[in-house]
Coordinates of C-alpha atoms and ligand atoms in Angstrom, one line a residue:
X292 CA -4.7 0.5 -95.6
X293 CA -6.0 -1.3 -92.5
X294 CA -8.7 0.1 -90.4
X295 CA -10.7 0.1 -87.3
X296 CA -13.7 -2.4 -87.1
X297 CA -16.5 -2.5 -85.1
X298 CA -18.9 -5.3 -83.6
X299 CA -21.6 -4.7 -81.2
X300 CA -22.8 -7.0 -79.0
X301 CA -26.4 -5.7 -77.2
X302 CA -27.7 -7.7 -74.4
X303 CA -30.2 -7.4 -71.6
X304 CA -28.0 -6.7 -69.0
X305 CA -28.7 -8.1 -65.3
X306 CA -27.5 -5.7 -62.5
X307 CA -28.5 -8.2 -59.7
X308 CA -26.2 -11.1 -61.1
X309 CA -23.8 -12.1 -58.6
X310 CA -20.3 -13.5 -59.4
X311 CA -17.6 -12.0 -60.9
X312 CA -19.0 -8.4 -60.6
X313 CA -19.3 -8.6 -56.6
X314 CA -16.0 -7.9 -56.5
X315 CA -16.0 -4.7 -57.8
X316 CA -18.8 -3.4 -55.3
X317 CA -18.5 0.3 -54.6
X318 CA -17.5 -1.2 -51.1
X319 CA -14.4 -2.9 -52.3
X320 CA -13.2 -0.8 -54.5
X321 CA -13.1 2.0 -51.9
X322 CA -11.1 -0.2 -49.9
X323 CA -8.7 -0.4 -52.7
X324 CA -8.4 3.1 -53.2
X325 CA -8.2 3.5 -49.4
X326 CA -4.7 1.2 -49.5
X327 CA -3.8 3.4 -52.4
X328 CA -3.9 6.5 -50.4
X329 CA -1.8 5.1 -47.6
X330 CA 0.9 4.8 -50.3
X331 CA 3.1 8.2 -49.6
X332 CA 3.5 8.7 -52.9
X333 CA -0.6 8.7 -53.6
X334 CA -1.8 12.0 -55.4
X335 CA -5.0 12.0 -57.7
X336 CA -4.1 11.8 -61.1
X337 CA -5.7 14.6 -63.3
X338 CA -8.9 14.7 -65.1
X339 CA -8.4 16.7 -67.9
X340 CA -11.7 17.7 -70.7
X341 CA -10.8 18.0 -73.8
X342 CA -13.6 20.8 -74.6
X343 CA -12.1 22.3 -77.8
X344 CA -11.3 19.0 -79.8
X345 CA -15.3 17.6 -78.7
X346 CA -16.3 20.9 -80.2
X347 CA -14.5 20.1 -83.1
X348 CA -15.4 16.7 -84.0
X349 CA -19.6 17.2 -83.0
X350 CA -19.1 15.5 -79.4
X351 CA -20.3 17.8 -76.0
X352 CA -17.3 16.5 -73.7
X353 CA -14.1 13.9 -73.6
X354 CA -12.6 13.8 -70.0
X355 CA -9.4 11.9 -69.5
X356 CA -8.0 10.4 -66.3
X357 CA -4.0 10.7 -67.3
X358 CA -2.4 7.8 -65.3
X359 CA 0.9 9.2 -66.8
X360 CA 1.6 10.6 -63.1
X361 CA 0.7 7.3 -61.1
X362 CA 2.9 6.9 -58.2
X363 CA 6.0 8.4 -60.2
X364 CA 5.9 5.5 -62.7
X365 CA 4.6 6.6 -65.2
X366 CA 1.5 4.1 -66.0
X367 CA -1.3 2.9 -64.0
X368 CA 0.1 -0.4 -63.5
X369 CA 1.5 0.2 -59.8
X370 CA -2.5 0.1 -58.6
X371 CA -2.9 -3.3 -59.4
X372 CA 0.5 -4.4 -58.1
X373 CA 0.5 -2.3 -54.7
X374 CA -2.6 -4.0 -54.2
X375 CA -2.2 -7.5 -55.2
X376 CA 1.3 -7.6 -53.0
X377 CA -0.7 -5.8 -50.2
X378 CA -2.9 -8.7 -49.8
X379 CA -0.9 -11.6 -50.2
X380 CA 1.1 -9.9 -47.4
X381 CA -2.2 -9.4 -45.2
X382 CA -3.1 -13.0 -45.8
X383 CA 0.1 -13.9 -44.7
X384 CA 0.3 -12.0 -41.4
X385 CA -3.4 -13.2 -40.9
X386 CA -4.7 -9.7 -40.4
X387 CA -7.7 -8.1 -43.0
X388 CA -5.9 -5.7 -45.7
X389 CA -8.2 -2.7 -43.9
X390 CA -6.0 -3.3 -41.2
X391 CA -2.6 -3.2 -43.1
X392 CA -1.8 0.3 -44.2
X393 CA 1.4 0.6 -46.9
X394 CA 3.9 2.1 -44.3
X395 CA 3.2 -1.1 -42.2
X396 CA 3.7 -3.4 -44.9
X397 CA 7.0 -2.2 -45.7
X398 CA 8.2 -2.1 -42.5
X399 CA 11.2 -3.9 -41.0
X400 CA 8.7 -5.6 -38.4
X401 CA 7.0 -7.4 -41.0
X402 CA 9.8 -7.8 -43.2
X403 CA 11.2 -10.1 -40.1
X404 CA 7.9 -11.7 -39.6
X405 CA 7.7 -12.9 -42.6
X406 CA 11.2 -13.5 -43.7
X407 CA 12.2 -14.1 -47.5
X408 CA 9.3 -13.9 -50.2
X409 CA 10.1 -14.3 -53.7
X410 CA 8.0 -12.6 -56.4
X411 CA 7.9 -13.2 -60.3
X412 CA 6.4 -11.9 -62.8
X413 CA 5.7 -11.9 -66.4
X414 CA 5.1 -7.8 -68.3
X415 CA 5.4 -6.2 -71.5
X416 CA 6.6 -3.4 -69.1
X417 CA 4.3 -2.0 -67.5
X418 CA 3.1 -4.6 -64.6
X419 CA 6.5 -5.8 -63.8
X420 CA 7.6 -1.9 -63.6
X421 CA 5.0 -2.0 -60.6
X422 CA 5.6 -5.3 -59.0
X423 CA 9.6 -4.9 -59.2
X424 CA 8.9 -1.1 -57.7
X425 CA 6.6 -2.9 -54.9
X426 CA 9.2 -5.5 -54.7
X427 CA 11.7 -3.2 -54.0
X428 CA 10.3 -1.1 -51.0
X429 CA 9.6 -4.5 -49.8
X430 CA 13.5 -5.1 -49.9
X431 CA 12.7 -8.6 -51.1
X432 CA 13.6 -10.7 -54.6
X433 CA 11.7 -9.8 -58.0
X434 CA 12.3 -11.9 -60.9
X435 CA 10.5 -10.4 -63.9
X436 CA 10.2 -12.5 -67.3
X437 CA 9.4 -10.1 -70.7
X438 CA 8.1 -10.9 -73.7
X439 CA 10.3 -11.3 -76.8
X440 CA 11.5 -7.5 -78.4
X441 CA 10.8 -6.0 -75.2
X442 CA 11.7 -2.3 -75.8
X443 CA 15.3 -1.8 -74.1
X444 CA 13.7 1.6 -72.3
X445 CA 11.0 -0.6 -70.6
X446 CA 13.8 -3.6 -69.6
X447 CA 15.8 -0.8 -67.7
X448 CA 13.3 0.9 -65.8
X449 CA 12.6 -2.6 -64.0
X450 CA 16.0 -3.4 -63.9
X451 CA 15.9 -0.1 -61.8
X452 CA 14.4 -1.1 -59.3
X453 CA 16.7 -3.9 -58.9
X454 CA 14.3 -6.5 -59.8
X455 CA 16.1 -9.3 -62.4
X456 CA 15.0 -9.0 -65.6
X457 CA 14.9 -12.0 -68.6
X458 CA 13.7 -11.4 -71.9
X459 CA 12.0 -14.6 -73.4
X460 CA 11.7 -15.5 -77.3
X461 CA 8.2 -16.3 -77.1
X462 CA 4.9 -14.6 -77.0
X463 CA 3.6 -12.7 -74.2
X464 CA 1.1 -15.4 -73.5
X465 CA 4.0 -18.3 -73.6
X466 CA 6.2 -16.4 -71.4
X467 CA 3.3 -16.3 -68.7
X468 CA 3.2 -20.2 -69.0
X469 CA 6.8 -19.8 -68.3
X470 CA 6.6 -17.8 -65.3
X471 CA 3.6 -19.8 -63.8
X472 CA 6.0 -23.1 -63.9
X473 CA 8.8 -21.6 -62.6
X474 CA 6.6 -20.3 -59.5
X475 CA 5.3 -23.8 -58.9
X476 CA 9.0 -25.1 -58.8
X477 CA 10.7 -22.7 -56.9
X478 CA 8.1 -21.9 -54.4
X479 CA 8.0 -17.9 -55.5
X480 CA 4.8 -15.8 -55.9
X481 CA 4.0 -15.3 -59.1
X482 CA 2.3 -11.9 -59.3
X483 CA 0.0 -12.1 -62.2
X484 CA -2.8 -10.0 -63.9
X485 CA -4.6 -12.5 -65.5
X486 CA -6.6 -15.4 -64.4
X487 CA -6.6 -18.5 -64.7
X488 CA -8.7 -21.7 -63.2
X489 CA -7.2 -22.1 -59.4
X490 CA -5.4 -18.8 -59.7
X491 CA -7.7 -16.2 -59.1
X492 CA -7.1 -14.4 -56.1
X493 CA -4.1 -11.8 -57.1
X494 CA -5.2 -11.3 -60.8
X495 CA -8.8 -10.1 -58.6
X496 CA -6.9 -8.0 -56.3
X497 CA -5.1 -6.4 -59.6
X498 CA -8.3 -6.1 -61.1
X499 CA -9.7 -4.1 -58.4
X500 CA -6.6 -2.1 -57.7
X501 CA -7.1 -0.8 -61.0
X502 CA -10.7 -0.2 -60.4
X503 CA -9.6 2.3 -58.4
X504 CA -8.7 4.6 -60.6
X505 CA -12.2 4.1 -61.9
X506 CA -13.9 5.4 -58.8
X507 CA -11.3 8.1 -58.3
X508 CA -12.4 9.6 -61.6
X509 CA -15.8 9.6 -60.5
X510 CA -15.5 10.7 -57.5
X511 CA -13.4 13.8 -59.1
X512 CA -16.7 14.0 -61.3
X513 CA -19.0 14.3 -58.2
X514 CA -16.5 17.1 -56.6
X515 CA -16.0 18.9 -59.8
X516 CA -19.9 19.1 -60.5
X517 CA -18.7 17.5 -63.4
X518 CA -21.6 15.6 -66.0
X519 CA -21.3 11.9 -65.7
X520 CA -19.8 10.0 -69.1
X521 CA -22.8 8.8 -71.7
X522 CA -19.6 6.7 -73.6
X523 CA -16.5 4.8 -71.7
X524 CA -13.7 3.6 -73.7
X525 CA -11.5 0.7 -72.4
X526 CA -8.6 -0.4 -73.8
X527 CA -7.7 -4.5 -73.3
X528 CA -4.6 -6.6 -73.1
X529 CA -5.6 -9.4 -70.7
X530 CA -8.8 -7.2 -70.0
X531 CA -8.0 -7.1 -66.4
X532 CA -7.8 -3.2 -66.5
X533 CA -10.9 -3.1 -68.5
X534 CA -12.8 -6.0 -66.4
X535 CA -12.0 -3.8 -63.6
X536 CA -13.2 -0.6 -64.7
X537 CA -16.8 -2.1 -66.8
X538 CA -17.0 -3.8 -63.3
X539 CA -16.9 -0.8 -61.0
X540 CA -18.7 1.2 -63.5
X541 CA -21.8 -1.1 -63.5
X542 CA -22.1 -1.1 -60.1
X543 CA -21.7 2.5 -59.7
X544 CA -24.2 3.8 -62.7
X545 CA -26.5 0.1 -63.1
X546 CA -29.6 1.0 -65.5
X547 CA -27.5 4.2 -66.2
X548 CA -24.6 2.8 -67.0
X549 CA -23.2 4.5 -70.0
X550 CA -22.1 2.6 -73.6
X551 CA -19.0 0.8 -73.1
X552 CA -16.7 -0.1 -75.6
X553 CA -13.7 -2.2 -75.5
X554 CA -10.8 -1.5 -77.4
X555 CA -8.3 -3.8 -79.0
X556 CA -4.9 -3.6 -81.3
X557 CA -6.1 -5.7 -84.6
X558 CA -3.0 -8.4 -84.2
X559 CA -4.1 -9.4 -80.4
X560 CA -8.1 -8.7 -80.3
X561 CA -9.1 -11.2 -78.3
X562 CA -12.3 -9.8 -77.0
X563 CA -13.1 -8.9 -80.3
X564 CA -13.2 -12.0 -81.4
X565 CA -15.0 -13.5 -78.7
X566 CA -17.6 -11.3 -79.2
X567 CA -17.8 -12.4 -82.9
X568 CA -17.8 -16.3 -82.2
X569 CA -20.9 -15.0 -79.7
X570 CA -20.7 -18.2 -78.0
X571 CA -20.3 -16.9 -74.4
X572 CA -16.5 -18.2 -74.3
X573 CA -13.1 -16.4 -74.4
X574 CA -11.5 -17.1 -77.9
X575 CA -7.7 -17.1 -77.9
X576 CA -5.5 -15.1 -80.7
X577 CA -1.9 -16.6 -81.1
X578 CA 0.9 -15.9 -82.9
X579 CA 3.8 -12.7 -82.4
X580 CA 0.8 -10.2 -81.6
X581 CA 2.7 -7.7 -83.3
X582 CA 2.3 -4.6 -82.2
X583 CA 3.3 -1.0 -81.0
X584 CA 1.0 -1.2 -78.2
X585 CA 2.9 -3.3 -76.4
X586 CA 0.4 -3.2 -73.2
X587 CA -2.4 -4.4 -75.3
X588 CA -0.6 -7.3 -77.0
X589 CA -1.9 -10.1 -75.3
X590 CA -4.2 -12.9 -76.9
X591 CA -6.0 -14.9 -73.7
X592 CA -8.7 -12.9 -72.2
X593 CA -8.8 -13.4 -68.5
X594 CA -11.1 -15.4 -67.0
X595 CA -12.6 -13.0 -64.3
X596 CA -12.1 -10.0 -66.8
X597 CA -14.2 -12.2 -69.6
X598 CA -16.8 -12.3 -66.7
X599 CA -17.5 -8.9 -66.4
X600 CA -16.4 -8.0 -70.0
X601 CA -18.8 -10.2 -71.9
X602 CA -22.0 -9.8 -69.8
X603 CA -21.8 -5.7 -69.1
X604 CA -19.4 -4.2 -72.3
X605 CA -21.6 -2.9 -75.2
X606 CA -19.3 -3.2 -78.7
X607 CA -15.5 -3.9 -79.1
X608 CA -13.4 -2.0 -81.8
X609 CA -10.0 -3.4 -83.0
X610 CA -7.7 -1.3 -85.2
X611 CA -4.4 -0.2 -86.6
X612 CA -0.8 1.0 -85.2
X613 CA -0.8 4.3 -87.1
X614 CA -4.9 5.3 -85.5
X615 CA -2.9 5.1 -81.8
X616 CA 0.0 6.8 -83.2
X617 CA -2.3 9.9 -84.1
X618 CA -3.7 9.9 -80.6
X619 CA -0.2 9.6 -79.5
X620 CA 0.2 13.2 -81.7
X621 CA -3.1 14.5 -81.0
X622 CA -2.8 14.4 -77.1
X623 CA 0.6 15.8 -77.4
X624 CA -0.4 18.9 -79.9
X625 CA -3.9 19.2 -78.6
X626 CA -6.8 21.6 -80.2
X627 CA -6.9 25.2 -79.1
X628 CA -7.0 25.4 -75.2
X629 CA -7.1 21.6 -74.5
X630 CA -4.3 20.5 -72.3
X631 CA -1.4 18.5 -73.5
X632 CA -1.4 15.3 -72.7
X633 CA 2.0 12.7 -72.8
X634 CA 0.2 9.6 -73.8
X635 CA 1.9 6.3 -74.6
X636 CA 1.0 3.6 -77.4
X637 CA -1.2 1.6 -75.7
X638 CA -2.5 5.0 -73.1
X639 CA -3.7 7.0 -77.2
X640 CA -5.2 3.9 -78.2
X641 CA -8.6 5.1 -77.1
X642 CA -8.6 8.7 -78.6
X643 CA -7.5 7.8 -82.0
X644 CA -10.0 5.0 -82.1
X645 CA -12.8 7.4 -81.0
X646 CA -11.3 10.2 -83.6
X647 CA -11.7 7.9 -86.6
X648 CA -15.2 6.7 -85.3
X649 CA -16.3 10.7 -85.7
X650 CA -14.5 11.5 -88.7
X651 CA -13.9 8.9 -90.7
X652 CA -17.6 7.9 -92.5
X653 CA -16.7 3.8 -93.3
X654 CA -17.0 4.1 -89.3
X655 CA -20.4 6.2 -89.5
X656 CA -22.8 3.1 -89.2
X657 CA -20.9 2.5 -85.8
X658 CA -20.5 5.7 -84.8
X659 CA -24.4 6.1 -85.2
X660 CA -25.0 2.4 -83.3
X661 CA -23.4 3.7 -80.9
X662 CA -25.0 7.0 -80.6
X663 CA -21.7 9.2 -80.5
X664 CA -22.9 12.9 -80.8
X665 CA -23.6 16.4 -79.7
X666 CA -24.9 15.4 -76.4
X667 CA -22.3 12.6 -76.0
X668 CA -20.0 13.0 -73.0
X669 CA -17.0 10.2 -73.3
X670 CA -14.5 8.8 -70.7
X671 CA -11.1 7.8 -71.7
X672 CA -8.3 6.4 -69.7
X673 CA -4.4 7.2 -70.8
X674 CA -2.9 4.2 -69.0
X675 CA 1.1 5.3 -69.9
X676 CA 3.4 8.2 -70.6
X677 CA 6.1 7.7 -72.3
X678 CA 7.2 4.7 -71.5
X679 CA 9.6 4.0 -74.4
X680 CA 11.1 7.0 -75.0
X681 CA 12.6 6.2 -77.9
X682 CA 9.5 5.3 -80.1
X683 CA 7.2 8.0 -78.7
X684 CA 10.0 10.9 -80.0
X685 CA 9.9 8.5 -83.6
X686 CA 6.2 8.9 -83.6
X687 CA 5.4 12.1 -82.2
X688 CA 8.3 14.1 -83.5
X689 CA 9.2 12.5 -86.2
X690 CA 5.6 11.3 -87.8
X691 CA 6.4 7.3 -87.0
X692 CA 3.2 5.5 -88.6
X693 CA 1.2 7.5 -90.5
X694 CA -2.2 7.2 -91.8
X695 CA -0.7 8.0 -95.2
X696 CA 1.9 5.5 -95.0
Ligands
PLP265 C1 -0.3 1.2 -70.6 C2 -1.2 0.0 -70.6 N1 -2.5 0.2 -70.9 C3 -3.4 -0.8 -70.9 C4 -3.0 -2.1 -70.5 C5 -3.9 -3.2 -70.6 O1 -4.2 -3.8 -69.3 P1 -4.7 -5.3 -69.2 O2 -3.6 -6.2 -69.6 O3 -5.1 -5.4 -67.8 O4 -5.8 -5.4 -70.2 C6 -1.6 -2.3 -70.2 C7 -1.1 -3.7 -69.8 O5 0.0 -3.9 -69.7 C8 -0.7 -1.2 -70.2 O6 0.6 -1.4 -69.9

């Protein structure tokens, strides 16, 4: 039976580098968060602690930032693309994104201004559910491209939003190629979450759109008197979620920055194995990147996300389909007085990698590097809900992927 593995990677991290991680200043990412909140359908998405299953497993406190709720789409994935399209619009109408609220943007007036823009895409799901829901307050043209055995349930909640949907029958990786040479020949902007060289503005203004979340659950911490997190756990497709979280983080805690650890599906660990080959490069994973966590099967490490990833993250951990199926369960049938939690495949990734780091003892050696115990206090982000309905009743209800399989 497969498990998880673990590599560290310490360094002597440098808080005064510039580059990459200037654009995930406290300063900027506010202004994200800012744009976010001029979104009517903005609300703070909970911070739950999961005191009873810590307890339980020697740890003093998990917290949980449940994007479940985000913007009434049920992943975290509208932050980036609210953002991303927010810019590009303020670029357009010359005027600095502090100046364009959300109401503004999708107003008639600009519409006219600005006249037919084109957007496309490429998503396992998630993204292009933001960028078609963008897209369509915008009352302009989405084209979305999915990878091949895109679940149906994801392919109709874009098609929802009236963006036009095409499932490829290549890789998630190959179908971005795809999109990127369709933008360049039909003139439309290609809304993307990962970098490449020359296109690096949006996939930035993703990045820190997602940040936000970041600095949202902090600032939660601040109100609620809450204890800041010793461990962070970030889960990485194109890392541009992570890059954007390690990235905020550093800035916000530097010398107290806590251990962060990224996490990876085995089939598409691209960051893990960039961090094995230890040769400062991104290292590329290619093939069907088979997996249930659809989010997280991606096998190119963004450029700006590599950045920030391989100079501030601690240790990676890749794993198994059945260890995020338990945290699937496990959020949804919680221990004694923890809430329940509706987490998707790639949104439980994090808890049932951190469960099998505290109780299963072929992970103990990495458990102990990475100093996970009674006074640990861990941060973990549920991208998703249930965003394919279909699998997470198979695994939830009906014990899909088992441990014991
Ligand atoms: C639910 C969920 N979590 C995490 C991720 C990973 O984000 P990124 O590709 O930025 O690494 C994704 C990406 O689609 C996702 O949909």
């Amino acid at each position: 039976m497969s498990q998880c593995s673990f590599i560290e990677q310490k360094k002597d991290k440098n808080f005064d580098q510039t580059g990459s991680i200037e654009y995930f200043s406290e300063r900027e990412i506010q202004k994200a968060l800012d744009f976010h909140k001029s979104i009517p359908d903005y609300a703070e998405t909970n911070l739950s602690e999961l005191k009873d299953y810590s307890k339980s497993v020697g740890l003093k406190n998990v917290y949980v930032k449940d994007e479940s709720s985000r913007f009434g789409i049920n992943s975290f994935k509208g932050l980036g693309a609210s953002y991303a399209m927010g810019n590009i619009i303020a670029e357009k109408l010359g005027v600095p994104i502090e100046e364009l609220s959300f109401e503004e943007m999708i107003s008639d007036e600009v519409r006219e201004k600005l006249g037919e823009v084109t957007f496309i895409s490429c998503t396992d799901g998630n993204h292009g559910r933001g960028v078609a829901w963008v897209g369509e307050k915008l009352k302009q043209k989405v084209y979305i491209y999915m990878n091949k055995g895109a679940a149906e349930d994801r392919v109709k909640n874009i098609e929802a939003l009236g963006a036009e949907v095409t499932v490829t029958d290549v890789n998630y990786d190959d179908t971005i190629r795809l999109v990127k040479e369709l933008g360049e020949e039909k003139g439309w902007v290609v809304v993307q979450d990962t970098s490449w060289e020359g296109y690096e503005d949006i996939p930035k203004w993703i990045m820190q759109g997602y940040a936000s979340l970041v600095l949202e659950a902090y600032q939660q911490m601040e109100r609620e008197q809450l204890e800041k997190p010793t461990h962070v756990f970030l889960q990485a497709g194109v890392g541009a979620m992570a890059g954007g979280a390690c990235g905020v983080i550093t800035n916000l805690t530097k010398e107290d920055m806590p251990y962060t650890l990224i996490v990876e599906p085995n089939e598409s660990a691209c960051y893990y194995k960039s961090a094995e080959v230890a040769d400062g490069e991104r290292h590329f994973v290619t093939g069907d990147l088979d997996t249930i966590m659809a989010g997280l099967a991606c096998g190119e490490p963004g450029t700006i996300a590599w950045d920030v990833i391989g100079e501030y993250a601690d240790a990676y951990i890749k794993g198994p389909d059945w260890a995020t199926a338990n945290g699937m369960r496990m959020y949804a049938n919680p221990v004694e007085n923890d809430p329940s939690i509706v987490s998707g495949e790639s949104g439980a990734v994090s808890l049932g990698y951190l469960n099998e780091l505290m109780t299963n003892d072929d992970l103990k050696d990495a458990r102990e590097k990475m100093g996970l115990d009674e006074n640990s206090v861990v941060l973990l982000i549920s991208t998703e809900g249930d965003t394919d309905k279909a699998n997470y009743k198979d695994v939830v209800w009906y014990g899909k992927y088992s441990k014991f399989e």
